[in-house]
Amino acid sequence: MTGKSDTLVLEKVLTQSDFDAFAELSGDDNPIHVDPGFSARTRFGRTVSHGMLLATVLRGLLDELVPGGRLVEQKLMFPSPTYADEAMRFAVIRKSDDGRRVVADVN
């Protein structure tokens, strides 16, 4: 380890406006993310976040943990939905750092 912070945590509440803005920016306007009426009739019962919106928040934290770092590999899983107006906890944990390569867990 390097003596730098080994864990960064962000607690954030994403809103429907965040989902809508991400849809506008990304072009992903799937109704599961932006249409409450449609989403109410799905197994989720309401709109859910874009997975990549969540990944973007985590990428921002990773950049704070390793400024100027280059992302070489990532594996993404979205095992459960994230709903608007619910508190989320994002965390990036440095697992190893040999001065050249940093391995981190994000969740």
Tab-separated table of C-alpha atoms in Angstrom:
chain	number	residue	atom	x	y	z
A	1	MET	CA	0.000	0.000	0.000
A	2	THR	CA	1.074	3.553	-0.534
A	3	GLY	CA	-0.120	5.422	2.538
A	4	LYS	CA	-2.804	7.105	0.458
A	5	SER	CA	-6.439	6.568	1.355
A	6	ASP	CA	-7.404	2.954	0.770
A	7	THR	CA	-11.184	3.430	0.735
A	8	LEU	CA	-13.510	6.090	-0.621
A	9	VAL	CA	-17.227	6.026	0.090
A	10	LEU	CA	-19.984	8.180	-1.376
A	11	GLU	CA	-23.558	8.128	-0.200
A	12	LYS	CA	-25.840	9.480	-2.893
A	13	VAL	CA	-29.522	9.633	-3.731
A	14	LEU	CA	-30.176	9.462	-7.459
A	15	THR	CA	-33.438	11.036	-8.620
A	16	GLN	CA	-35.703	10.531	-11.595
A	17	SER	CA	-34.217	13.765	-12.944
A	18	ASP	CA	-30.765	12.102	-12.811
A	19	PHE	CA	-32.129	9.109	-14.747
A	20	ASP	CA	-33.731	11.445	-17.299
A	21	ALA	CA	-30.565	13.525	-17.722
A	22	PHE	CA	-28.454	10.396	-18.215
A	23	ALA	CA	-30.971	9.108	-20.780
A	24	GLU	CA	-30.765	12.395	-22.669
A	25	LEU	CA	-26.968	12.424	-22.610
A	26	SER	CA	-26.471	8.745	-23.448
A	27	GLY	CA	-29.361	8.288	-25.855
A	28	ASP	CA	-30.573	5.317	-23.781
A	29	ASP	CA	-34.208	6.251	-23.317
A	30	ASN	CA	-35.436	2.749	-22.524
A	31	PRO	CA	-38.800	3.265	-20.788
A	32	ILE	CA	-37.685	1.160	-17.802
A	33	HIS	CA	-35.478	4.153	-16.903
A	34	VAL	CA	-37.632	7.137	-17.904
A	35	ASP	CA	-41.317	6.190	-18.026
A	36	PRO	CA	-42.931	5.691	-14.595
A	37	GLY	CA	-46.205	4.501	-16.150
A	38	PHE	CA	-44.469	1.821	-18.206
A	39	SER	CA	-42.175	0.835	-15.346
A	40	ALA	CA	-45.110	0.430	-12.941
A	41	ARG	CA	-46.276	-2.493	-15.090
A	42	THR	CA	-42.914	-4.306	-14.967
A	43	ARG	CA	-41.519	-6.658	-12.345
A	44	PHE	CA	-39.615	-3.690	-10.892
A	45	GLY	CA	-42.769	-1.654	-10.278
A	46	ARG	CA	-41.023	1.670	-10.935
A	47	THR	CA	-38.162	3.184	-12.899
A	48	VAL	CA	-34.662	1.840	-12.331
A	49	SER	CA	-31.294	3.430	-12.882
A	50	HIS	CA	-29.179	2.831	-15.945
A	51	GLY	CA	-26.414	0.437	-14.956
A	52	MET	CA	-23.894	2.643	-16.688
A	53	LEU	CA	-24.992	5.645	-14.608
A	54	LEU	CA	-24.018	3.665	-11.516
A	55	ALA	CA	-20.746	2.599	-13.148
A	56	THR	CA	-19.991	6.242	-13.954
A	57	VAL	CA	-20.381	7.236	-10.295
A	58	LEU	CA	-17.989	4.437	-9.331
A	59	ARG	CA	-15.525	5.472	-12.053
A	60	GLY	CA	-15.493	8.983	-10.593
A	61	LEU	CA	-14.632	7.595	-7.169
A	62	LEU	CA	-11.925	5.414	-8.676
A	63	ASP	CA	-10.386	8.499	-10.279
A	64	GLU	CA	-10.328	10.187	-6.864
A	65	LEU	CA	-8.594	7.143	-5.365
A	66	VAL	CA	-6.062	6.883	-8.203
A	67	PRO	CA	-5.779	10.339	-9.857
A	68	GLY	CA	-4.677	10.085	-13.473
A	69	GLY	CA	-4.977	6.310	-13.408
A	70	ARG	CA	-5.879	4.406	-16.536
A	71	LEU	CA	-8.656	1.851	-16.383
A	72	VAL	CA	-7.306	-1.347	-17.915
A	73	GLU	CA	-9.978	-3.883	-17.028
A	74	GLN	CA	-13.405	-3.911	-15.431
A	75	LYS	CA	-16.093	-6.458	-14.760
A	76	LEU	CA	-19.597	-5.147	-14.174
A	77	MET	CA	-22.576	-6.868	-12.595
A	78	PHE	CA	-25.901	-5.305	-11.656
A	79	PRO	CA	-27.469	-7.930	-9.389
A	80	SER	CA	-30.352	-5.810	-8.147
A	81	PRO	CA	-32.193	-2.686	-9.297
A	82	THR	CA	-31.459	0.822	-8.090
A	83	TYR	CA	-34.543	2.979	-7.747
A	84	ALA	CA	-34.915	6.751	-7.810
A	85	ASP	CA	-34.924	8.553	-4.482
A	86	GLU	CA	-33.320	5.725	-2.520
A	87	ALA	CA	-30.004	6.173	-0.731
A	88	MET	CA	-27.096	4.380	-2.370
A	89	ARG	CA	-23.662	3.663	-0.958
A	90	PHE	CA	-20.839	3.585	-3.485
A	91	ALA	CA	-17.413	2.373	-2.354
A	92	VAL	CA	-13.992	1.958	-3.939
A	93	ILE	CA	-11.444	-0.066	-1.972
A	94	ARG	CA	-7.747	-0.280	-2.862
A	95	LYS	CA	-6.771	-3.954	-2.610
A	96	SER	CA	-3.177	-3.675	-3.761
A	97	ASP	CA	-0.794	-1.049	-5.102
A	98	ASP	CA	2.735	-1.876	-6.216
A	99	GLY	CA	3.448	1.661	-7.418
A	100	ARG	CA	2.725	0.732	-11.012
A	101	ARG	CA	-0.583	-1.103	-10.845
A	102	VAL	CA	-3.513	-0.605	-8.478
A	103	VAL	CA	-6.180	-3.235	-7.953
A	104	ALA	CA	-9.456	-1.984	-6.491
A	105	ASP	CA	-12.848	-3.400	-5.619
A	106	VAL	CA	-15.858	-1.234	-6.317
A	107	ASN	CA	-19.359	-1.744	-5.022
